[in-house]
XYZ file of C-alpha atoms in Angstrom:
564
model
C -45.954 12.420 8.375
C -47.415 12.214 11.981
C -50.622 14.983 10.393
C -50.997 12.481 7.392
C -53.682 9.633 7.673
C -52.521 6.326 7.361
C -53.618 5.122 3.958
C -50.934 8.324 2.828
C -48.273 6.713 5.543
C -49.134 2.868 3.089
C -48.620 4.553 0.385
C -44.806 6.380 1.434
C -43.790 2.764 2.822
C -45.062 0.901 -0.565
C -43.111 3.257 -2.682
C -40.186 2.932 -0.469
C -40.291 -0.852 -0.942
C -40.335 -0.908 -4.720
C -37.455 1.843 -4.754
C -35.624 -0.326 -2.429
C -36.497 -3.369 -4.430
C -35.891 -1.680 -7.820
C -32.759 -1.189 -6.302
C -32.096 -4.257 -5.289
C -32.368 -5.418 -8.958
C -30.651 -2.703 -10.993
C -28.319 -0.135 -8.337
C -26.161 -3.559 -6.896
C -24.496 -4.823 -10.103
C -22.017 -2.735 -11.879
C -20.617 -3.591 -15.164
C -16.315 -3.565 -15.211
C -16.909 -1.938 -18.572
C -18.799 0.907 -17.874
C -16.662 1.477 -15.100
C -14.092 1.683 -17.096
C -15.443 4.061 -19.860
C -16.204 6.625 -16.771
C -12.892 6.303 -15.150
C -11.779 7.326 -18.926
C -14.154 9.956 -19.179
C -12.953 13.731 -19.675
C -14.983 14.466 -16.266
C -15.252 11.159 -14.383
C -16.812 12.262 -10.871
C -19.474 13.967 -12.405
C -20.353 11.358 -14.602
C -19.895 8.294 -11.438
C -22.252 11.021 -10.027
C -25.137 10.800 -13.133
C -24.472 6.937 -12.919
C -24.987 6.742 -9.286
C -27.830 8.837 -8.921
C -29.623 7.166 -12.309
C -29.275 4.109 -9.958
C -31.143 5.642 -6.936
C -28.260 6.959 -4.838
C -27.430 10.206 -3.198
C -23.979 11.809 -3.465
C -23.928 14.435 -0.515
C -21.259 17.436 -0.328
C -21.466 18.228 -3.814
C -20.161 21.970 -4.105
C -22.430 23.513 -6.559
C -26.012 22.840 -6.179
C -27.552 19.856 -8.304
C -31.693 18.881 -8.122
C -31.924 15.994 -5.668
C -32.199 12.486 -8.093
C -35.396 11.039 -8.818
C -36.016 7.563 -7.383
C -37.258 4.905 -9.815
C -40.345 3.019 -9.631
C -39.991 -0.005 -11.130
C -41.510 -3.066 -9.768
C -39.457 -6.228 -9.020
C -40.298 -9.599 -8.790
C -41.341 -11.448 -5.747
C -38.279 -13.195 -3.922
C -40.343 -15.941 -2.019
C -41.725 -16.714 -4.971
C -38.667 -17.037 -7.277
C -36.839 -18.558 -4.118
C -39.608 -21.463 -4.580
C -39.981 -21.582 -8.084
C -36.203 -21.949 -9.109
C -33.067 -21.366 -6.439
C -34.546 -22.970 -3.481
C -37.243 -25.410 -4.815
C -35.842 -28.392 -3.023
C -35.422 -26.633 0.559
C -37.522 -26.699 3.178
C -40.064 -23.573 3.701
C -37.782 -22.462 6.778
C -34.894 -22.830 4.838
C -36.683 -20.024 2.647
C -37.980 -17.379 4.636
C -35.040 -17.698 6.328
C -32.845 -16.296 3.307
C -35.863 -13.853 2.533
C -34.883 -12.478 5.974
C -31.510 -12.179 5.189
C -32.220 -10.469 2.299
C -34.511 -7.954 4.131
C -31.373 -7.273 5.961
C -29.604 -7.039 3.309
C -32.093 -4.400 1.714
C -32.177 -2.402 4.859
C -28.556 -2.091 5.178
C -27.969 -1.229 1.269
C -30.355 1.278 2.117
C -28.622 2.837 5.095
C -25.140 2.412 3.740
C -25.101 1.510 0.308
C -26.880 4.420 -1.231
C -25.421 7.701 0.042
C -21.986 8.793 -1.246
C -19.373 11.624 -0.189
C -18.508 14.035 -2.648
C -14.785 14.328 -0.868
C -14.995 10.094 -1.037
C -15.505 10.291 -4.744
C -12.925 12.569 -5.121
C -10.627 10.749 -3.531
C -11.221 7.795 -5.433
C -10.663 9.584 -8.741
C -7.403 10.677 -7.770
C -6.184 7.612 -6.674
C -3.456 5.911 -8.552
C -6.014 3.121 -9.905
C -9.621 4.534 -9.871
C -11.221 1.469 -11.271
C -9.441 -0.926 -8.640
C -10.338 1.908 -5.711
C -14.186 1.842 -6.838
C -14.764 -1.444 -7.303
C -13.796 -1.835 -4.107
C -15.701 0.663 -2.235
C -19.021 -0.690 -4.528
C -18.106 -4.055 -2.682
C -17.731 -2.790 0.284
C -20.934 -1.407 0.124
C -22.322 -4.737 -0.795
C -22.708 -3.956 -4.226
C -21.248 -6.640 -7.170
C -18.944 -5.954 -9.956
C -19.378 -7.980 -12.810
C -17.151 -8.726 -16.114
C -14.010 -8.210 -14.308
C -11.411 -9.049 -16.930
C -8.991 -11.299 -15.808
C -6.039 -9.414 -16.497
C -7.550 -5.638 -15.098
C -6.287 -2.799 -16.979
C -4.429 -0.173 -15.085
C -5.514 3.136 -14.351
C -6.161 5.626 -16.882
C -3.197 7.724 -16.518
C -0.935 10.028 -18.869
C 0.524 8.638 -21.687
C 3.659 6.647 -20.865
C 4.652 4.187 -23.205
C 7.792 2.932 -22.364
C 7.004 2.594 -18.155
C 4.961 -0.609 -17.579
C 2.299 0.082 -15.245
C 1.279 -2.378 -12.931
C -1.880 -3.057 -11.210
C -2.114 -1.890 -7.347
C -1.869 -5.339 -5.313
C -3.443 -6.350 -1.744
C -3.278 -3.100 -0.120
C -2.724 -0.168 -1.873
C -5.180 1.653 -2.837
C -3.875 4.211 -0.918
C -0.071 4.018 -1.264
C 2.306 6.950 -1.543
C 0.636 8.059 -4.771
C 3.374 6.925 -7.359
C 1.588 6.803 -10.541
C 3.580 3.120 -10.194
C 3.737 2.768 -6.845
C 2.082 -0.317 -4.954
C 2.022 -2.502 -2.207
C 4.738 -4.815 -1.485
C 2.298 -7.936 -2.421
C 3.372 -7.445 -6.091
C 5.922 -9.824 -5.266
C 3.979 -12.410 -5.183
C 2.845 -12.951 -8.196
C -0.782 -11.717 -10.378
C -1.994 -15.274 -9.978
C -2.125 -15.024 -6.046
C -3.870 -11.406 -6.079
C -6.491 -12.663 -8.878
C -7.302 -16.073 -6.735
C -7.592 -13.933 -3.168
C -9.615 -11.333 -5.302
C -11.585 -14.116 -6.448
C -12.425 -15.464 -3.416
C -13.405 -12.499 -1.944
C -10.157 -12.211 0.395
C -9.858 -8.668 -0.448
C -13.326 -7.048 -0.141
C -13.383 -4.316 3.354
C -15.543 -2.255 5.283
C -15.095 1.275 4.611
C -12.195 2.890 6.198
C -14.196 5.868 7.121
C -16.319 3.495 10.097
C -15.364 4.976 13.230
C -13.815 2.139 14.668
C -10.867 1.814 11.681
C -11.134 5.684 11.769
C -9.688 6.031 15.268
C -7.498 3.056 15.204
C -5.775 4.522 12.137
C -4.444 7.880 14.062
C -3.419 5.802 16.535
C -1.472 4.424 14.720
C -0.066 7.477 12.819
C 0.333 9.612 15.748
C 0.936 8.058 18.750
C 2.630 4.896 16.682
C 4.412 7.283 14.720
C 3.733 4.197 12.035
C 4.184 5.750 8.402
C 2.321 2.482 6.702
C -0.115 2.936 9.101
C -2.885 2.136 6.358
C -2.039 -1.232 5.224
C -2.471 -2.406 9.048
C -5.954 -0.416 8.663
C -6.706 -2.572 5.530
C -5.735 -5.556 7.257
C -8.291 -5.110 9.928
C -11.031 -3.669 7.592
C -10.808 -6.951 5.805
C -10.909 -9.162 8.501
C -14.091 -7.014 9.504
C -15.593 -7.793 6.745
C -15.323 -11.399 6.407
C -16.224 -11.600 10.056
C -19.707 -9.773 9.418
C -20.343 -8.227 5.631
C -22.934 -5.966 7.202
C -21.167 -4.265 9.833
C -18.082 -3.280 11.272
C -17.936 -3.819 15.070
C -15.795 -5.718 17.850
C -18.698 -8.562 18.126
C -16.298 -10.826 16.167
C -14.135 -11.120 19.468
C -17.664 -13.803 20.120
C -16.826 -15.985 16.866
C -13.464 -17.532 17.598
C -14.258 -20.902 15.158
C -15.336 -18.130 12.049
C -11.789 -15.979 13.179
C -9.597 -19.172 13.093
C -11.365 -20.579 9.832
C -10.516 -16.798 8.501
C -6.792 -17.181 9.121
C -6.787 -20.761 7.646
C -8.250 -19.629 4.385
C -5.428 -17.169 3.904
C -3.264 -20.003 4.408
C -5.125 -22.041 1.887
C -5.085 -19.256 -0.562
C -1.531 -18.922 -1.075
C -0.289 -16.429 1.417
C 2.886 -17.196 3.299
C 3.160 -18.071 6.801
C 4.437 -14.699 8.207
C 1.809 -12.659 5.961
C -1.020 -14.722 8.054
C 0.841 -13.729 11.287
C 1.065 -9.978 9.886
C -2.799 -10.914 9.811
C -3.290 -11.788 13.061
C -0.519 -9.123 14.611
C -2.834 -5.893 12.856
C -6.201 -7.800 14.711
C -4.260 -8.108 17.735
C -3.040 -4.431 18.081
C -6.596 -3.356 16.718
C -7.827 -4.799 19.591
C -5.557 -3.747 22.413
C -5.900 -0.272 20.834
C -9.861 -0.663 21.661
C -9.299 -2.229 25.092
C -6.722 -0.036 26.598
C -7.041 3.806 24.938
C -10.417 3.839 24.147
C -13.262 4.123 27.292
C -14.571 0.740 25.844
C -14.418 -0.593 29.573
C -16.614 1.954 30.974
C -19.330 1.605 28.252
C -19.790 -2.041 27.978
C -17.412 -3.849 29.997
C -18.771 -7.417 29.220
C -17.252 -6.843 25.725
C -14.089 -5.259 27.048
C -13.878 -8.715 28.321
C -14.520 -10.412 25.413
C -11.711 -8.651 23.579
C -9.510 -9.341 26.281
C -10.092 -12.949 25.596
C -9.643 -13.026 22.530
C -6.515 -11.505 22.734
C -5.409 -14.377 24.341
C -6.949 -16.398 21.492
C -4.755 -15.028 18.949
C -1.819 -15.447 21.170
C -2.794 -18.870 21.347
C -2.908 -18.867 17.492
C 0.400 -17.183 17.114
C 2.060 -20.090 19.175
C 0.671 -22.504 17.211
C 1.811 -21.309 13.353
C 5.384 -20.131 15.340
C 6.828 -23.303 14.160
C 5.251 -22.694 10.828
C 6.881 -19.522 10.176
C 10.006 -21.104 10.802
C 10.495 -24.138 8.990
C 9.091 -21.494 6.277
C 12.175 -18.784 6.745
C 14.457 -21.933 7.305
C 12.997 -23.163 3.275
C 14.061 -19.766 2.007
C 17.269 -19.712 3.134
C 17.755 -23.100 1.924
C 16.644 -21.649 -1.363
C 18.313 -18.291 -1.553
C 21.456 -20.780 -0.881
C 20.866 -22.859 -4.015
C 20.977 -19.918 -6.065
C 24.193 -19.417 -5.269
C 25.793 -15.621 -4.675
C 25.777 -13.318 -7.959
C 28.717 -11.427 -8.372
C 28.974 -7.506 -8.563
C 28.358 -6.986 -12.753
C 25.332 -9.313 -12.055
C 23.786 -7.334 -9.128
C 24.343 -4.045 -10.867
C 23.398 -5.005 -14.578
C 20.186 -2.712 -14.263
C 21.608 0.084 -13.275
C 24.522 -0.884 -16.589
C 21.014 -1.526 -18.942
C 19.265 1.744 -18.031
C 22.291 3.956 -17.866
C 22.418 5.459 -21.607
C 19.077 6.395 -20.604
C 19.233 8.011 -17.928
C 22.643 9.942 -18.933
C 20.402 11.288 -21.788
C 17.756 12.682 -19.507
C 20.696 14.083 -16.938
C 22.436 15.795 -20.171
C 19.247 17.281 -20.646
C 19.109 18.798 -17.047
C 23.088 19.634 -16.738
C 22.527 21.345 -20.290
C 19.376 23.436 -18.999
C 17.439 22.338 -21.743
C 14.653 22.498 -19.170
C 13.037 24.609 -16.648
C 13.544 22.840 -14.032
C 12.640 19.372 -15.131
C 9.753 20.620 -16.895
C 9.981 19.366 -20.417
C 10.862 16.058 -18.951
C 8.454 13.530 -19.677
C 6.554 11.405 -17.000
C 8.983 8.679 -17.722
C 11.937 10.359 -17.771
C 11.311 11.893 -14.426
C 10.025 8.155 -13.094
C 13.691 6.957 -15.138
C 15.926 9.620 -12.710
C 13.851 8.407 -9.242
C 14.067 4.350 -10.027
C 17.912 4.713 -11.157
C 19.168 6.622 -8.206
C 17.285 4.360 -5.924
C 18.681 1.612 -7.558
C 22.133 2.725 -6.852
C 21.855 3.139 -3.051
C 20.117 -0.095 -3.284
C 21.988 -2.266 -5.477
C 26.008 -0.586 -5.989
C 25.835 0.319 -1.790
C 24.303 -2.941 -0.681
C 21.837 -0.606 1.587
C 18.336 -1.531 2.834
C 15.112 -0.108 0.889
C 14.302 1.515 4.331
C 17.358 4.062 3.751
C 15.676 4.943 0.784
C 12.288 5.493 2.051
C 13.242 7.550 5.319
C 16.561 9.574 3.633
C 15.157 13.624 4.070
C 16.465 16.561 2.821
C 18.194 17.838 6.145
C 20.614 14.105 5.581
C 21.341 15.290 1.965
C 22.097 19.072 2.656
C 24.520 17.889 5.750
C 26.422 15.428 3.360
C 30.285 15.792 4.500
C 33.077 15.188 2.035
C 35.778 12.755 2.749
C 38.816 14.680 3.991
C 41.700 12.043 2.270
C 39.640 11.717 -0.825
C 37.868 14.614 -1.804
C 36.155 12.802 -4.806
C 33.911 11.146 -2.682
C 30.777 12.286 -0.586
C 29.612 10.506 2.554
C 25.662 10.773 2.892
C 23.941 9.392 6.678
C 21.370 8.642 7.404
C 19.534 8.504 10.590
C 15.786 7.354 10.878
C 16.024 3.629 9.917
C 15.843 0.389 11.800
C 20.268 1.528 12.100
C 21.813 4.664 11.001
C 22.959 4.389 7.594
C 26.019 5.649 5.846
C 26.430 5.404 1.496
C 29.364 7.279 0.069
C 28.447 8.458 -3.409
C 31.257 9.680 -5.927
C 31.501 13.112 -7.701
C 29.742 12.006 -10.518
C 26.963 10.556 -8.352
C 26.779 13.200 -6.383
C 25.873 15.834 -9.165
C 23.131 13.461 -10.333
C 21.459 13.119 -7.129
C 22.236 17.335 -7.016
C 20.353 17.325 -10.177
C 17.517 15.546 -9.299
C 17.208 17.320 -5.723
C 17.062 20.834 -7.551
C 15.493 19.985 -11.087
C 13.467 17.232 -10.715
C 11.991 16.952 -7.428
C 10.511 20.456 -6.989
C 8.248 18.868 -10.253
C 7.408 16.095 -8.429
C 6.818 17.963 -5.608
C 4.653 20.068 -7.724
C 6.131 22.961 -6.896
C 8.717 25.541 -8.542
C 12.292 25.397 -7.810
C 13.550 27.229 -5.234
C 16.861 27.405 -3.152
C 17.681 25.477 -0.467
C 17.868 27.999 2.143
C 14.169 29.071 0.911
C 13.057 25.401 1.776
C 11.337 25.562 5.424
C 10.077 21.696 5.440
C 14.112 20.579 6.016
C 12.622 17.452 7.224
C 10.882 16.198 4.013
C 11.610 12.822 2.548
C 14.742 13.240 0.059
C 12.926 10.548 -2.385
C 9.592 12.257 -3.677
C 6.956 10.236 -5.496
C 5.302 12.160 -8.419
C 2.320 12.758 -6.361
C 4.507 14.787 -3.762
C 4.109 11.810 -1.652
C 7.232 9.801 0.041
C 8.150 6.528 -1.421
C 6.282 3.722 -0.088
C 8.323 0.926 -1.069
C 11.662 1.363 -2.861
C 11.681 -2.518 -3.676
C 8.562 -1.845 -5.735
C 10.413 0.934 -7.484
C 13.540 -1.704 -8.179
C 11.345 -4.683 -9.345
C 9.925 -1.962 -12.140
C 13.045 -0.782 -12.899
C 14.422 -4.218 -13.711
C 11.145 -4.938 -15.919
C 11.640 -1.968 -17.813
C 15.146 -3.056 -19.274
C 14.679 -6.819 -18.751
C 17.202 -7.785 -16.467
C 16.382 -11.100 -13.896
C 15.114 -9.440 -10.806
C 17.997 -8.037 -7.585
C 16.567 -7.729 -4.773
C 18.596 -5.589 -1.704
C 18.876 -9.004 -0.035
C 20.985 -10.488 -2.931
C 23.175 -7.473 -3.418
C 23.985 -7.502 0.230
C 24.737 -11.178 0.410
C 26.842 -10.725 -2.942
C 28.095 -7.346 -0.849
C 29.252 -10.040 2.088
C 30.731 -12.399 -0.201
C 33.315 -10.454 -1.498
C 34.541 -9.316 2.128
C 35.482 -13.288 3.013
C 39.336 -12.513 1.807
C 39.535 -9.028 3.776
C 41.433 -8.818 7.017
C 39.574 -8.638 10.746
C 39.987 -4.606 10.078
C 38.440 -4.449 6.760
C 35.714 -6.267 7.432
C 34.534 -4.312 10.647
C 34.342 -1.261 7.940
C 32.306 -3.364 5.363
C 29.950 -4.000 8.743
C 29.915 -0.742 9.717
C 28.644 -0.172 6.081
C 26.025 -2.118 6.016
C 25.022 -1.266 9.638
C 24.767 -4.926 10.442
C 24.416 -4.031 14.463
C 22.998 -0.554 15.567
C 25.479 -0.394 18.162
C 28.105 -0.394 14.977
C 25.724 1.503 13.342
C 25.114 4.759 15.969
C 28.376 5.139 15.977
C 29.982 5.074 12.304
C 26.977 7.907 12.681
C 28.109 10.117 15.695
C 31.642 10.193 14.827
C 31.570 10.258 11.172
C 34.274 8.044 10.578
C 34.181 9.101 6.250
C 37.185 7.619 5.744
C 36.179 4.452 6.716
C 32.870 4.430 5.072
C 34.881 5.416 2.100
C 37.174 2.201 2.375
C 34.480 -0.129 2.539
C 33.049 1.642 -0.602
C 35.990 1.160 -2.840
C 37.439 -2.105 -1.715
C 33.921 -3.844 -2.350
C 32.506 -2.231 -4.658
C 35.861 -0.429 -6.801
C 37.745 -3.570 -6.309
C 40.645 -0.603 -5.084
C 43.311 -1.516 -2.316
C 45.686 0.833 -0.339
């Protein structure tokens, strides 16, 4: 408007004030009920985009062409003066202007930030396992409330599935594998924690779009090579957020006090010892990403410097809750040893509840009733993953990481034991030590069943032969969102709900696993080891040389209860 006279400029920067004010009063508080009724709406981004734009946003990258949103005029009431009349009558007029000015800010930045919206972000939301949970979030964020949260959320609106319960996505997972089920690891602890850390605000986060979490994040996945990459992203973008709800930037490394006061309320809220120092490790690594691969020290090294120091603050901080974390790990032990060691029918009585079950849905597959998997039912595909998880889990004593990193190339190059040839001997490679299961014949056609029947479905894809199947090195366990499994304890935990069986975690079956091997000689026992790869060195090379027949030993005295 530099031709316009300045009476026209007023008049631009008065309506701006009373949009911005206008939306101040009616575009920052959303109602958990209409959020839910467009979540459950036959078209829900189009109607989040009528919501959003009736509130005086933009939504930008909208493929087909809709008339820009019309700005409402509607006057609101003077904050000074309400401050004085009501919230603030009994402070001091500095005291006043002072929050006036942080509301000003607080305008300004809901008006830079707050009011435009990505078309691929809303997307994204919507097809996220819990859209409600996802928005609400990003409406936070965006310094926006949420109001009439219920206290037990409902889940995502999702195809009917009445006999899988559904659970709400915990601390981190918005973004998890895509498992219509599938969460975060933090479901372990309980609704009550998540609803008091919710509560206190513990889990609102900058966007993880800003450029700082953006770059950090591939990092992470690419020269890391870290697959949860994203919940170390979260971590940060949370801490980010408490340290300064306006903006996302490395100034915190200047507010140690606010930092350790941060990592003491996560204490204080019920979060264990070693999840605080998971805390503090994703800051840390955040910040040596920033200080060595970035060109932070040629652009302003009196903050390089900062960050360098306060690297040294956390490891100051680390020190200190050390101890901490130990007496804490030394408490569980002393806990897990008061329960006392199940015994094998106790371990496995899951995979005992669920198995009429799932032998229907496999007669229904080995039959050919479908094509392939196709007329199975969300569940029943959901009923096939959980159970055959659950057996490499629970009946071989292996770690949920075998799960999670098994591919298709460890499958396909399965070798069958030469002395027994009833038995199958699958390793695998890419965990913490190479892994080695032995699955019987009868196993072994039901994870051949789900590999050619019911994967391709929740790969999303039709069946097609093995030798047609370029991507060898996919992930053997598929989520129903063609994503890999996050976390195979999550799947286990929901398994056992299902049927109502106490809880088994892969930590009790090994320790019931270990128990049984006390009576075994010297020789014996080195095979149960080698079975549960208790040493990599042990592990590599039960792996390199194959030794079947020993994997195969371990399996049926243990497990079988058979002798020679």
């Amino acid at each position: 408007m530099k031709n316009s006279s300045e009476a026209d400029i007023l008049a631009v920067v008065e309506s701006a004030k009373r949009a911005a004010s206008n939306l101040m009063r009616t575009g920052r508080v959303w109602e958990y009920s209409l959020l839910s009724r467009i979540m459950k709406s036959p078209d829900p981004i189009g109607r989040m985009i009528e919501e959003l734009q009736s509130r005086g946003n933009a939504v930008v990258g909208i493929p087909t062409k809709d008339p820009a949103p019309a700005v409402p005029a509607k006057t609101h009431w003077s904050l000074p003066v309400h401050l004085r009349r009501s919230c603030m009558r009994t402070s001091s007029e500095a005291d006043i202007l002072a929050v006036v000015e942080s509301a000003k800010r607080a305008v300004s930045n809901l008006m830079r930030t707050g009011r435009v919206w990505e078309y691929s972000l809303l997307s994204r939301i919507m097809q996220s396992p819990d859209t409600i949970g996802r928005m609400i979030e990003e409406l936070e964020s965006r310094g926006n409330a949420v109001v009439g949260i219920p206290t037990e959320a409902p889940t995502a609106a999702v195809p009917a599935v009445p006999d899988v319960p559904v659970e709400a996505p915990a601390e981190s997972s918005s973004e998890s594998s895509g498992e219509l089920y599938q969460c975060p690891d933090t479901t372990k602890q309980g609704t009550s924690l998540r609803e008091r850390m919710a509560s206190l605000g513990y889990y609102k986060k900058h966007s993880l779009d800003h450029d700082l979490l953006v770059s950090f994040a591939k990092f992470l996945q690419f020269d890391m090579s870290n697959e949860n990459f994203k919940q170390e992203v979260e971590n940060v973008a949370r801490f980010l957020y408490f340290m300064d709800p306006q903006q996302a930037s490395l100034l915190f490394v200047r507010q140690h006090e606010k930092s350790r006061e941060y990592f003491l309320k996560l204490s204080e809220a019920g979060l264990s010892k070693q999840t605080v120092q998971n805390y503090i490790k994703s800051v840390k690594r955040f910040l040596k990403f920033h200080t060595g691969s970035t060109d932070l020290c040629f652009t302003d090294r009196v903050l390089h410097e900062d960050c360098k120091n306060y690297i040294s603050f956390l490891d100051n901080i680390q020190m200190a809750t050390s101890k901490q974390v130990s007496k804490e790990t030394t408490r569980k032990r002393f806990d897990t040893f008061q329960e006392g060691v199940l015994s094998s029918t106790q371990v496995t009585a899951v995979l005992a509840a669920a198995k009429k079950d799932f032998l229907a849905v496999i007669g229904k597959l080995h039959a050919g009733e479908c094509s392939p998997g196709h007329q199975l039912t969300l569940t029943e595909l959901q009923l096939v993953l959980y159970y055959l998880e659950a057996i490499v889990i629970l009946e071989h004593a292996q770690w949920p990481g075998v799960v999670e990193h098994m591919t298709v190339t460890e499958w396909i190059s399965r070798r069958r034991d030469d002395t027994r040839p009833g038995f199958v001997v699958v390793a695998v490679k890419e965990h913490k030590t190479a892994a080695t299961f032995v699955l019987t014949q009868e196993q072994e056609m039901w994870f051949d069943l789900y590999f050619s029947e019911v994967r391709p479905v929740m790969l999303g894809k039709k069946r097609k032969r093995v030798e047609d199947d370029d991507e060898t090195d996919e992930r053997f366990f598929i989520s129903s969102t063609d994503k890999a499994i996050y976390n195979a304890s999550n799947d286990l935990e929901r398994l056992h709900k299902k049927y109502q069986v106490p809880k088994v975690t892969s930590q009790m079956a090994r320790r019931a696993y270990e128990t049984a091997t006390k009576e075994l000689s010297d020789v014996q026992k080195t095979k149960v080891a080698g079975y549960l790869t208790h040493s990599t060195a042990t592990a590599e090379k039960h792996y390199r040389m194959k030794e079947r027949g020993s994997a195969v030993d371990a399996f049926l005295r243990n497990l079988r209860g058979d002798s020679e």
